[in-house]
Amino acid sequence: MNTSFRNESWQDRTFTIVNYVLVTLLFLSVLYPLVYVVSASFSDSSAVISGEVWLWPVRPTLEGYIAVFQYSQVWTGLKNSFIYTVLGTLVNIVLTIAAAYPLSRKDFFGRNLFMILFIFTTMFTGGLIPTYLVVKDLGMLNTVWSMIIPSAITVWNVIIARTYFQMTIPDEMLEAAQIDGCSDFKFVWQIVIRLSGPIIAVITLYYAAANWNQYFNAMIYLKDQSLYPLQLVLKDILISNDMDNTMFGGDPQDAARREAMRVLLKYSLIVVASVPLLILYPFVQKYFVKGVMIGSLKG
Amino acid sequence: MPANHQTAVPADERSIAQPARRHPVIHKLVRSWQLYVFMALPFLYLVIFKYYPMYGAQIAFKDYSVVKGIAGSDWVGWKHFIRFVNSYDFMRILKNTLLLSFYNLAAGFPFPILLALSLNYLREGLYKKGIQMVTYAPHFISIVVMVGIVKELLDPRTGLINKVLQAFGFQAINFLGDASMFKSIYVWSDVWQHVGFNCIIFIAALAGIDPAQHEAAVVDGASKLRRMWHIDLPGIMPIAIILLILNTGQMLDVGFEKVLLLQNPINLTASEVIDTYVYKVGLSASVANYSYSTAIGLFKSIINLILLLIVNKAAQKTNQASLW
């Protein structure tokens, strides 16, 4: 498919040129806002609001980041989000494998019934209030558990994992293990999990991202500010523009500077909030195509 | 299935472990017991957090009272549904929901396909890898941060977009304060965020096309454009149709977490959708009405399910692809 450019017909050359131009335009339009946000976060606050920042940081400072980390709510949020993400993802992974493995076994009696039970929940739900009432009746409102248990399983990820198990664990391997007297528990622990690195990486990323980015459940289930995850703190600052003004200190007359600092703090906060996932992401990126491809296969 | 086979087996024979003689169903259940242990917690989760709420959705037909509980509250029939359909907001909300969905589907659907087709003809190398890396990344930005970015960039006084407009001599625009702009802001920021990630599935489908087809086409002198049209596009059609079916099945589920954050009192006429309304009526109103909110949610779920079934049926008719 990749004959060298020089040997191509003029149509193909035009095609290649147009293709490169278009895809580069799209690339730049995705890249530019990201670069701008990062550059703004490192710039001088007055430069940001006066529109001096175009591409690179102007009069670089760390003012914005210093302000972010002096904001005690941000620290509380980071800590809570970290706890919810680690605990939640752990629960997610364990339950997803526990559900996916039996569903991958042909000899699992009732497999189709369970499969239907899972799939149906993706097509029909009880809705917001009935789910809320369950969480409330279980006494989970305003506790850590409301951030972990109600979102314990995502059916889509169960299906991806199940399909992966079906594709990569040969039946012969199970038979051999069974002849050797290996129990299913041992088989999963010692063989299935060890052979499923790529899929576990992908669903870990999906779950971790969902847990880290979750705000709606937190908004409806949590009341105490001390339990707020980062996203809820961000929502107050970025969306509701609800900030502790005293933290910018100094002269109350200096309204312009305060305004500028608010804007700068927002840019810095956007970067701080996105970095944890973006660090995780390059490590698992190579598994993406695999994960998505498996998800697209019907089983 | 009746279990009376067992009674036919003499008692002394039953006492000896002879799995083959047991009822086949019981035998299968016993043999898979470890798998049921695995399934126990996930099953419990489904029952409590997915199926029990479906049972709880009956409060849509009741006047729910906290004291009487779900089962004990009084039946009121279709009262809440009728109230919703007759309400002043109904037409506006339904229209907003459908328009936003269609717009989002129409704009959001072709771009990932185009990007995948385009990437497929780039030479393997750092540039291609870089493009993929950068375009996938925004997918992992949280909704709150995404809306935060949108708000900052569109800010009437300090935002980048307005600075650019002013530099070219235009008036600054209060984008989020203009109801007519709301849907475009929602849709195009979504395209920006997800185009890369959503194209992965098409890239995977393109990788699955037999290279022999391309080789044969090259021998026949087909140009790249023709190959794209006659080989690549048909190659990704089945997956595209399945995705379209799935998306249509969620027609009324516009990304309401994002809509909710983009909303403000000024753009509300264009931005109120069913899900945000359910949330407001049920949880954030000063006098929350659980039953009314549930009825609206149920109305939505049922229409979604019907749409899914219709579109799937249509897809089956065209013999392209279907969910089941």
Coordinates of C-alpha atoms in Angstrom, one line a residue:
Chain A
M1 CA 0.0 0.0 0.0
N2 CA 2.9 2.3 0.7
T3 CA 4.6 2.8 -2.6
S4 CA 7.1 5.6 -2.4
F5 CA 5.8 9.1 -3.1
R6 CA 7.9 9.5 -6.2
N7 CA 6.5 6.5 -8.0
E8 CA 2.9 7.5 -7.5
S9 CA 0.6 8.7 -10.1
W10 CA -0.3 12.4 -10.0
Q11 CA -3.7 11.6 -8.5
D12 CA -2.2 9.6 -5.7
R13 CA 0.4 12.4 -5.1
T14 CA -2.4 15.0 -4.8
F15 CA -4.3 12.7 -2.6
T16 CA -1.3 12.2 -0.3
I17 CA -0.6 15.9 -0.1
V18 CA -4.2 16.8 0.6
N19 CA -4.4 14.1 3.1
Y20 CA -1.3 15.3 5.0
V21 CA -2.6 18.9 4.9
L22 CA -6.0 18.0 6.3
V23 CA -4.8 15.7 9.0
T24 CA -2.2 18.2 10.0
L25 CA -4.9 20.9 10.3
L26 CA -7.0 18.6 12.5
F27 CA -3.9 17.7 14.6
L28 CA -3.1 21.4 15.2
S29 CA -6.7 22.2 16.1
V30 CA -6.7 19.5 18.7
L31 CA -3.2 20.4 19.9
Y32 CA -3.5 24.2 20.0
P33 CA -6.0 24.5 22.9
L34 CA -4.0 22.1 25.0
V35 CA -0.8 24.0 24.4
Y36 CA -2.6 27.3 25.1
V37 CA -4.0 26.1 28.4
V38 CA -0.6 24.8 29.5
S39 CA 1.2 28.0 28.4
A40 CA -1.4 30.2 30.1
S41 CA -1.0 28.3 33.3
F42 CA 2.7 29.2 33.4
S43 CA 2.3 32.9 32.4
D44 CA 2.0 36.1 34.3
S45 CA -1.5 36.7 35.4
S46 CA -1.9 40.1 33.8
A47 CA -0.5 38.7 30.5
V48 CA -3.2 36.0 30.5
I49 CA -6.2 38.3 30.8
S50 CA -4.8 41.0 28.5
G51 CA -4.5 38.4 25.7
E52 CA -0.7 38.5 25.4
V53 CA -0.4 34.8 25.6
W54 CA -0.7 33.2 22.1
L55 CA 1.5 30.2 22.1
W56 CA 4.3 30.2 24.7
P57 CA 4.2 31.4 28.3
V58 CA 4.6 35.1 28.7
R59 CA 6.8 36.3 31.5
P60 CA 6.9 32.8 33.0
T61 CA 6.0 32.3 36.6
L62 CA 4.7 29.6 38.9
E63 CA 2.3 32.0 40.6
G64 CA -0.7 30.0 39.4
Y65 CA 0.6 26.7 40.7
I66 CA 1.6 28.3 44.0
A67 CA -1.9 29.6 44.4
V68 CA -3.4 26.2 43.5
F69 CA -1.3 24.4 46.1
Q70 CA -2.1 27.0 48.8
Y71 CA -5.8 26.2 48.3
S72 CA -6.5 23.7 51.0
Q73 CA -9.7 22.5 49.3
V74 CA -7.6 21.4 46.3
W75 CA -5.4 19.2 48.6
T76 CA -8.4 17.7 50.3
G77 CA -9.9 17.0 46.8
L78 CA -6.7 15.5 45.5
K79 CA -6.4 13.2 48.6
N80 CA -10.0 12.1 48.3
S81 CA -9.9 11.5 44.6
F82 CA -6.7 9.5 45.0
I83 CA -8.4 7.3 47.6
Y84 CA -11.6 6.9 45.6
T85 CA -9.7 6.1 42.5
V86 CA -7.4 3.5 44.0
L87 CA -10.0 1.7 46.1
G88 CA -12.7 2.0 43.4
T89 CA -10.5 0.7 40.6
L90 CA -9.4 -2.2 42.8
V91 CA -13.0 -3.1 43.4
N92 CA -13.8 -2.6 39.7
I93 CA -11.0 -4.9 38.5
V94 CA -11.8 -7.7 41.0
L95 CA -15.5 -7.7 40.3
T96 CA -15.1 -7.4 36.6
I97 CA -12.7 -10.4 36.4
A98 CA -15.0 -12.3 38.7
A99 CA -17.9 -11.6 36.4
A100 CA -16.1 -12.0 33.1
Y101 CA -14.3 -15.3 33.8
P102 CA -17.5 -17.5 34.3
L103 CA -19.1 -15.8 31.3
S104 CA -16.1 -16.8 29.2
R105 CA -16.5 -20.5 30.1
K106 CA -18.6 -22.6 27.7
D107 CA -19.4 -25.1 30.4
F108 CA -20.8 -22.4 32.8
F109 CA -24.3 -23.5 33.3
G110 CA -26.6 -20.5 32.9
R111 CA -24.1 -18.5 31.0
N112 CA -26.6 -17.1 28.5
L113 CA -29.0 -16.1 31.2
F114 CA -26.3 -14.2 33.1
M115 CA -25.2 -12.6 29.9
I116 CA -28.7 -11.3 29.2
L117 CA -28.9 -10.0 32.8
F118 CA -25.8 -8.0 32.2
I119 CA -26.6 -6.7 28.7
F120 CA -30.2 -5.7 29.6
T121 CA -28.9 -3.2 32.2
T122 CA -27.2 -1.4 29.3
M123 CA -30.5 -1.0 27.5
F124 CA -32.8 -0.1 30.3
T125 CA -32.3 1.4 33.7
G126 CA -34.4 2.2 36.7
G127 CA -33.3 5.8 36.5
L128 CA -31.7 8.4 38.7
I129 CA -34.1 8.5 41.6
P130 CA -34.7 4.8 42.2
T131 CA -30.9 4.3 42.2
Y132 CA -30.5 7.2 44.5
L133 CA -33.1 5.7 46.9
V134 CA -31.1 2.4 46.9
V135 CA -27.9 4.2 47.9
K136 CA -29.8 6.1 50.5
D137 CA -31.6 3.1 52.0
L138 CA -28.2 1.3 52.2
G139 CA -27.0 4.2 54.4
M140 CA -24.2 5.0 51.9
L141 CA -25.1 8.6 51.5
N142 CA -22.3 10.9 52.5
T143 CA -19.8 8.0 52.9
V144 CA -16.8 6.8 51.0
W145 CA -18.8 3.8 49.9
S146 CA -21.1 5.8 47.8
M147 CA -18.1 6.7 45.6
I148 CA -17.1 3.0 45.2
I149 CA -20.0 0.5 45.4
P150 CA -22.7 2.0 43.1
S151 CA -20.2 2.2 40.2
A152 CA -18.5 -1.1 41.0
I153 CA -19.1 -2.7 37.6
T154 CA -19.3 -1.4 34.0
V155 CA -21.0 -4.0 31.8
W156 CA -19.0 -2.9 28.8
N157 CA -15.7 -3.7 30.5
V158 CA -17.0 -7.1 31.6
I159 CA -17.8 -7.9 28.0
I160 CA -14.3 -6.8 26.8
A161 CA -12.7 -8.9 29.5
R162 CA -14.9 -11.9 28.7
T163 CA -14.1 -11.8 25.0
Y164 CA -10.4 -11.5 25.8
F165 CA -10.5 -14.5 28.0
Q166 CA -12.3 -16.5 25.4
M167 CA -9.7 -15.6 22.8
T168 CA -6.5 -16.1 24.7
I169 CA -7.2 -18.9 27.2
P170 CA -7.3 -22.1 25.2
D171 CA -9.7 -24.8 26.3
E172 CA -6.9 -27.3 26.3
M173 CA -5.1 -25.4 29.0
L174 CA -8.1 -25.5 31.2
E175 CA -8.6 -29.2 30.5
A176 CA -4.9 -29.9 31.3
A177 CA -5.2 -27.9 34.5
Q178 CA -8.4 -29.8 35.5
I179 CA -6.8 -33.2 35.0
D180 CA -4.0 -32.0 37.3
G181 CA -6.7 -31.3 39.9
C182 CA -6.4 -27.5 39.6
S183 CA -9.4 -25.7 41.0
D184 CA -11.1 -22.8 39.1
F185 CA -9.9 -20.4 41.8
K186 CA -6.3 -21.5 41.3
F187 CA -6.6 -21.5 37.6
V188 CA -7.9 -17.9 37.5
W189 CA -5.3 -16.7 40.0
Q190 CA -2.3 -18.5 38.5
I191 CA -3.1 -18.6 34.8
V192 CA -5.9 -16.4 33.6
I193 CA -4.7 -13.3 35.4
R194 CA -1.1 -13.9 34.3
L195 CA -2.1 -14.2 30.6
S196 CA -4.4 -11.2 30.7
G197 CA -1.9 -8.3 31.2
P198 CA -3.0 -6.2 28.2
I199 CA -6.7 -6.4 28.9
I200 CA -6.2 -5.7 32.6
A201 CA -4.1 -2.6 31.7
V202 CA -6.9 -1.3 29.4
I203 CA -9.8 -1.8 31.8
T204 CA -7.7 -0.4 34.6
L205 CA -7.2 2.7 32.6
Y206 CA -10.9 2.9 31.7
Y207 CA -12.0 2.5 35.3
A208 CA -9.3 4.7 36.8
A209 CA -10.3 7.5 34.3
A210 CA -14.0 7.1 35.1
N211 CA -13.3 7.1 38.9
W212 CA -10.9 10.1 38.7
N213 CA -13.2 12.1 36.5
Q214 CA -16.5 11.3 38.3
Y215 CA -18.4 14.3 39.6
F216 CA -22.0 13.6 39.3
N217 CA -22.2 10.7 41.8
A218 CA -20.2 12.8 44.2
M219 CA -22.5 15.7 43.7
I220 CA -25.6 13.8 44.5
Y221 CA -24.3 11.4 47.2
L222 CA -21.9 13.6 49.2
K223 CA -22.7 16.5 51.5
D224 CA -19.5 17.0 53.6
Q225 CA -16.9 19.2 51.9
S226 CA -14.2 17.2 53.5
L227 CA -15.3 14.2 51.4
Y228 CA -15.4 16.0 48.1
P229 CA -13.3 14.6 45.3
L230 CA -11.2 16.9 43.2
Q231 CA -13.8 17.1 40.5
L232 CA -16.3 18.6 42.8
V233 CA -13.8 21.2 44.1
L234 CA -13.0 22.0 40.5
K235 CA -16.7 22.4 39.7
D236 CA -17.0 25.0 42.4
I237 CA -14.0 26.9 41.2
L238 CA -14.1 26.5 37.4
I239 CA -17.8 26.3 36.8
S240 CA -19.5 28.2 39.7
N241 CA -16.6 30.6 40.0
D242 CA -16.9 30.0 43.7
M243 CA -13.5 30.8 45.2
D244 CA -12.2 31.9 48.5
N245 CA -11.2 35.5 47.7
T246 CA -9.2 36.1 50.8
M247 CA -6.6 33.6 49.6
F248 CA -5.3 36.1 47.0
G249 CA -4.6 38.3 49.9
G250 CA -3.1 41.8 49.7
D251 CA -4.8 45.0 49.0
P252 CA -8.6 44.7 48.7
Q253 CA -8.4 47.7 46.3
D254 CA -6.4 45.6 43.9
A255 CA -9.5 44.1 42.2
A256 CA -7.9 43.9 38.8
R257 CA -5.0 41.8 40.1
R258 CA -7.3 39.5 42.0
E259 CA -9.4 39.0 38.9
A260 CA -6.3 38.1 36.9
M261 CA -5.2 35.7 39.6
R262 CA -8.5 34.0 39.6
V263 CA -8.2 33.3 35.9
L264 CA -4.6 32.2 36.2
L265 CA -5.5 29.9 39.0
K266 CA -8.1 28.2 36.8
Y267 CA -5.6 27.5 34.1
S268 CA -3.1 26.0 36.6
L269 CA -5.9 24.0 38.2
I270 CA -6.9 22.6 34.8
V271 CA -3.4 21.3 34.3
V272 CA -3.0 20.0 37.8
A273 CA -6.3 18.1 37.5
S274 CA -5.4 16.5 34.2
V275 CA -1.8 15.5 34.8
P276 CA -2.4 12.3 36.9
L277 CA -4.3 10.6 34.1
L278 CA -2.0 11.9 31.4
I279 CA 0.9 10.3 33.2
L280 CA -0.8 6.9 33.3
Y281 CA -1.9 7.2 29.7
P282 CA 1.3 6.7 27.6
F283 CA 2.0 3.5 29.5
V284 CA -1.2 1.8 28.4
Q285 CA -1.7 3.6 25.0
K286 CA -0.2 0.7 23.1
Y287 CA -2.9 -1.6 24.4
F288 CA -5.7 0.7 23.3
V289 CA -6.3 -0.6 19.8
K290 CA -6.3 -4.1 21.2
G291 CA -8.8 -3.3 23.9
V292 CA -11.1 -1.4 21.6
M293 CA -10.9 -4.1 18.9
I294 CA -11.8 -6.8 21.4
G295 CA -14.7 -4.7 22.5
S296 CA -16.0 -4.4 19.0
L297 CA -16.1 -8.2 18.5
K298 CA -19.5 -9.7 19.2
G299 CA -19.3 -12.8 21.3
Chain B
M1 CA -37.8 -28.2 34.8
P2 CA -39.4 -30.7 37.2
A3 CA -36.9 -32.5 39.4
N4 CA -38.9 -35.7 39.8
H5 CA -36.4 -37.9 38.0
Q6 CA -34.6 -38.2 41.3
T7 CA -37.5 -39.9 43.0
A8 CA -37.2 -42.8 40.6
V9 CA -33.7 -43.5 41.7
P10 CA -33.6 -46.0 44.7
A11 CA -32.4 -44.4 47.9
D12 CA -29.4 -46.6 48.4
E13 CA -28.1 -45.7 45.0
R14 CA -28.5 -42.0 45.6
S15 CA -26.4 -42.1 48.7
I16 CA -23.4 -43.1 46.7
A17 CA -21.7 -40.3 44.8
Q18 CA -22.8 -40.9 41.3
P19 CA -22.9 -37.6 39.5
A20 CA -24.0 -39.2 36.2
R21 CA -27.2 -40.5 37.8
R22 CA -28.2 -37.2 39.3
H23 CA -30.5 -34.8 37.6
P24 CA -28.6 -33.2 34.8
V25 CA -29.4 -29.7 35.9
I26 CA -28.3 -30.3 39.5
H27 CA -25.2 -32.0 38.2
K28 CA -24.3 -29.0 36.0
L29 CA -24.9 -26.6 38.9
V30 CA -22.7 -28.6 41.2
R31 CA -20.0 -29.0 38.7
S32 CA -19.8 -25.2 38.1
W33 CA -20.0 -24.3 41.8
Q34 CA -16.7 -22.4 41.8
L35 CA -17.9 -20.3 38.8
Y36 CA -21.0 -19.4 40.8
V37 CA -18.8 -18.3 43.6
F38 CA -17.0 -16.0 41.2
M39 CA -20.4 -14.7 39.9
A40 CA -21.9 -14.2 43.4
L41 CA -20.7 -10.7 44.0
P42 CA -21.2 -9.3 40.5
F43 CA -24.7 -10.8 40.5
L44 CA -25.5 -9.3 43.9
Y45 CA -24.3 -5.9 42.5
L46 CA -26.6 -6.2 39.4
V47 CA -29.6 -7.1 41.6
I48 CA -29.1 -4.3 44.1
F49 CA -27.9 -1.5 41.9
K50 CA -29.5 -2.3 38.5
Y51 CA -32.5 -4.5 39.0
Y52 CA -33.9 -3.3 42.3
P53 CA -34.0 0.3 40.9
M54 CA -36.1 -1.1 38.0
Y55 CA -38.5 -2.4 40.6
G56 CA -38.2 0.9 42.4
A57 CA -39.2 2.7 39.2
Q58 CA -42.8 1.8 40.0
I59 CA -42.9 5.0 42.0
A60 CA -43.4 6.7 38.7
F61 CA -47.0 5.4 39.0
K62 CA -47.3 6.2 42.7
D63 CA -47.1 9.2 45.0
Y64 CA -43.9 8.2 46.7
S65 CA -43.7 9.0 50.3
V66 CA -40.6 8.4 52.4
V67 CA -42.7 7.0 55.3
K68 CA -44.6 4.5 53.3
G69 CA -41.7 3.4 51.1
I70 CA -41.7 2.1 47.5
A71 CA -44.2 -0.7 47.9
G72 CA -46.5 1.1 50.4
S73 CA -47.0 4.3 48.5
D74 CA -50.4 4.9 46.9
W75 CA -50.9 4.1 43.2
V76 CA -51.8 7.1 41.1
G77 CA -51.6 5.6 37.6
W78 CA -50.4 7.8 34.8
K79 CA -50.8 11.0 36.7
H80 CA -47.1 12.0 36.6
F81 CA -46.7 11.1 32.9
I82 CA -49.7 13.1 32.0
R83 CA -48.5 16.0 34.0
F84 CA -45.1 15.9 32.2
V85 CA -46.6 15.6 28.7
N86 CA -48.9 18.5 29.4
S87 CA -46.4 20.6 31.2
Y88 CA -45.3 23.9 29.8
D89 CA -41.7 22.7 29.5
F90 CA -42.4 19.4 27.7
M91 CA -42.1 20.4 24.1
R92 CA -39.1 22.6 24.7
I93 CA -37.2 19.9 26.6
L94 CA -38.1 17.2 24.1
K95 CA -37.0 19.4 21.2
N96 CA -33.8 20.4 22.9
T97 CA -33.0 16.8 23.7
L98 CA -33.7 15.5 20.2
L99 CA -31.9 18.4 18.4
L100 CA -28.8 18.2 20.6
S101 CA -28.7 14.4 20.0
F102 CA -29.1 14.6 16.2
Y103 CA -26.7 17.5 16.0
N104 CA -24.2 15.6 18.1
L105 CA -24.6 12.4 16.1
A106 CA -24.5 14.2 12.7
A107 CA -21.3 16.1 13.6
G108 CA -19.7 13.5 15.9
F109 CA -20.2 10.5 13.7
P110 CA -18.3 11.2 10.4
F111 CA -15.2 12.8 11.9
P112 CA -13.7 9.8 13.6
I113 CA -14.3 7.8 10.4
L114 CA -12.6 10.5 8.3
L115 CA -9.7 10.7 10.7
A116 CA -9.2 6.9 10.6
L117 CA -9.3 6.8 6.8
S118 CA -6.9 9.6 6.7
L119 CA -4.5 8.2 9.3
N120 CA -4.6 4.9 7.4
Y121 CA -2.8 6.5 4.4
L122 CA -0.1 8.2 6.5
R123 CA 3.3 6.6 6.5
E124 CA 4.1 4.7 9.7
G125 CA 6.4 6.8 11.8
L126 CA 6.8 9.4 14.5
Y127 CA 4.4 11.9 12.9
K128 CA 1.6 9.4 12.7
K129 CA 2.3 8.2 16.2
G130 CA 2.4 11.8 17.5
I131 CA -1.0 12.6 15.9
Q132 CA -2.6 9.6 17.4
M133 CA -1.1 10.3 20.8
V134 CA -2.3 13.9 20.9
T135 CA -5.7 13.3 19.4
Y136 CA -6.5 10.5 21.9
A137 CA -5.4 12.4 24.9
P138 CA -8.3 14.9 25.3
H139 CA -10.7 11.9 25.8
F140 CA -9.3 11.5 29.3
I141 CA -9.9 15.1 30.3
S142 CA -12.7 15.1 32.8
I143 CA -16.1 16.7 32.0
V144 CA -15.6 19.3 34.7
V145 CA -12.2 20.3 33.3
M146 CA -13.4 20.2 29.8
V147 CA -16.3 22.6 30.6
G148 CA -13.8 24.7 32.5
I149 CA -11.6 25.0 29.4
V150 CA -14.5 25.9 27.3
K151 CA -15.6 28.5 29.7
E152 CA -12.1 30.0 30.0
L153 CA -11.5 30.1 26.2
L154 CA -15.0 31.6 25.5
D155 CA -15.0 34.1 28.4
P156 CA -16.3 37.4 27.0
R157 CA -13.5 39.4 28.6
T158 CA -10.5 37.3 29.2
G159 CA -11.1 34.4 26.8
L160 CA -8.7 33.6 23.9
I161 CA -11.5 33.4 21.3
N162 CA -12.8 36.8 22.1
K163 CA -9.2 38.2 22.1
V164 CA -8.8 36.9 18.6
L165 CA -12.1 38.3 17.5
Q166 CA -11.2 41.7 19.0
A167 CA -7.8 41.6 17.3
F168 CA -9.6 41.3 14.0
G169 CA -11.9 44.2 14.9
F170 CA -15.0 42.2 15.8
Q171 CA -17.1 42.7 18.9
A172 CA -16.6 40.3 21.8
I173 CA -19.3 37.7 22.0
N174 CA -20.7 36.2 25.2
F175 CA -20.9 32.7 23.8
L176 CA -22.3 30.9 26.8
G177 CA -24.8 33.7 27.4
D178 CA -26.3 33.2 24.0
A179 CA -28.9 30.4 23.8
S180 CA -28.6 30.0 20.1
M181 CA -24.9 29.1 20.5
F182 CA -25.3 26.5 23.1
K183 CA -25.8 23.4 21.0
S184 CA -22.8 24.3 18.8
I185 CA -20.6 24.8 21.8
Y186 CA -21.7 21.5 23.2
V187 CA -21.3 19.5 20.0
W188 CA -18.0 20.9 18.7
S189 CA -16.3 20.7 22.0
D190 CA -17.4 17.1 22.1
V191 CA -16.0 16.5 18.6
W192 CA -12.7 18.1 19.7
Q193 CA -12.5 15.9 22.8
H194 CA -13.5 12.5 21.4
V195 CA -12.6 12.5 17.7
G196 CA -9.2 10.8 18.3
F197 CA -10.5 8.2 20.7
N198 CA -13.5 7.3 18.7
C199 CA -11.5 6.7 15.6
I200 CA -9.5 3.9 17.3
I201 CA -12.2 1.4 16.6
F202 CA -12.2 2.3 12.9
I203 CA -8.4 2.1 12.7
A204 CA -8.7 -1.4 14.2
A205 CA -11.3 -2.3 11.6
L206 CA -9.1 -0.9 8.8
A207 CA -6.2 -3.0 10.0
G208 CA -8.4 -6.0 9.6
I209 CA -9.0 -5.5 5.9
D210 CA -7.1 -8.1 3.8
P211 CA -4.1 -6.4 2.2
A212 CA -4.6 -8.6 -0.8
Q213 CA -7.6 -6.5 -1.8
H214 CA -5.4 -3.4 -1.9
E215 CA -2.7 -5.2 -3.8
A216 CA -5.2 -6.4 -6.4
A217 CA -6.6 -2.9 -6.7
V218 CA -3.2 -1.4 -7.2
V219 CA -2.4 -3.9 -9.9
D220 CA -5.7 -2.8 -11.6
G221 CA -4.5 0.8 -11.4
A222 CA -6.9 2.0 -8.8
S223 CA -6.0 5.3 -7.2
K224 CA -5.8 5.7 -3.5
L225 CA -9.0 7.7 -3.4
R226 CA -10.8 4.9 -5.2
R227 CA -9.4 2.3 -2.9
M228 CA -10.5 4.3 0.0
W229 CA -14.0 4.5 -1.4
H230 CA -14.3 0.9 -2.6
I231 CA -12.2 -1.1 -0.2
D232 CA -11.7 0.9 3.1
L233 CA -15.2 2.3 3.4
P234 CA -17.1 -0.9 2.9
G235 CA -14.6 -2.6 5.2
I236 CA -15.5 -0.4 8.2
M237 CA -19.2 -0.2 7.3
P238 CA -20.4 -3.0 9.6
I239 CA -18.8 -1.6 12.7
A240 CA -20.0 1.9 11.8
I241 CA -23.5 0.7 11.6
I242 CA -23.3 -1.1 14.9
L243 CA -22.0 2.0 16.5
L244 CA -24.8 4.0 14.9
I245 CA -27.4 1.6 16.3
L246 CA -25.9 1.9 19.7
N247 CA -25.8 5.7 19.5
T248 CA -29.4 5.8 18.3
G249 CA -30.4 3.7 21.2
Q250 CA -29.1 6.4 23.5
M251 CA -30.6 9.2 21.5
L252 CA -32.2 10.7 24.5
D253 CA -29.2 10.3 26.8
V254 CA -27.3 13.3 25.7
G255 CA -24.2 13.7 27.8
F256 CA -26.2 15.4 30.5
E257 CA -23.3 15.7 33.0
K258 CA -21.7 18.1 30.5
V259 CA -25.0 19.8 29.6
L260 CA -25.6 20.5 33.3
L261 CA -22.2 22.2 33.7
L262 CA -22.6 24.3 30.6
Q263 CA -26.0 25.5 31.6
N264 CA -26.7 28.9 33.0
P265 CA -29.9 30.8 33.5
I266 CA -29.4 32.7 30.2
N267 CA -29.0 29.7 27.9
L268 CA -31.5 27.5 29.7
T269 CA -34.1 27.8 26.9
A270 CA -31.7 25.9 24.6
S271 CA -29.9 23.7 27.1
E272 CA -32.6 22.1 29.3
V273 CA -32.7 18.4 28.3
I274 CA -34.7 15.5 29.8
D275 CA -31.9 14.3 32.0
T276 CA -31.1 17.7 33.5
Y277 CA -34.8 18.2 34.1
V278 CA -35.0 14.8 35.9
Y279 CA -32.1 15.8 38.1
K280 CA -33.6 19.2 38.9
V281 CA -37.1 18.0 39.6
G282 CA -35.9 15.0 41.6
L283 CA -32.8 16.0 43.5
S284 CA -31.8 19.7 43.3
A285 CA -35.2 21.3 43.6
S286 CA -36.1 22.8 47.0
V287 CA -39.2 20.6 47.0
A288 CA -37.9 17.4 45.4
N289 CA -40.6 15.3 43.7
Y290 CA -39.2 11.7 43.4
S291 CA -42.2 10.3 41.6
Y292 CA -42.5 13.0 39.0
S293 CA -38.8 12.8 38.3
T294 CA -38.8 9.0 38.0
A295 CA -41.7 9.2 35.6
I296 CA -39.8 11.5 33.3
G297 CA -36.8 9.3 33.5
L298 CA -38.8 6.2 32.8
F299 CA -40.5 7.9 29.8
K300 CA -37.0 8.5 28.5
S301 CA -35.7 5.0 29.1
I302 CA -38.7 3.5 27.3
I303 CA -38.3 5.7 24.3
N304 CA -34.6 4.8 24.1
L305 CA -35.4 1.1 24.2
I306 CA -38.0 1.5 21.5
L307 CA -35.6 3.5 19.3
L308 CA -32.9 0.9 19.7
L309 CA -35.3 -1.9 18.7
I310 CA -36.5 0.0 15.7
V311 CA -33.1 0.9 14.4
N312 CA -31.8 -2.6 15.0
K313 CA -34.7 -4.0 13.0
A314 CA -34.0 -1.6 10.2
A315 CA -30.4 -2.6 10.1
Q316 CA -31.3 -6.3 10.0
K317 CA -33.5 -5.5 7.0
T318 CA -30.6 -4.0 5.1
N319 CA -28.6 -7.0 6.0
Q320 CA -25.6 -5.0 6.9
A321 CA -25.1 -5.7 10.6
S322 CA -27.2 -5.8 13.8
L323 CA -26.7 -6.2 17.5
W324 CA -28.3 -9.6 17.7

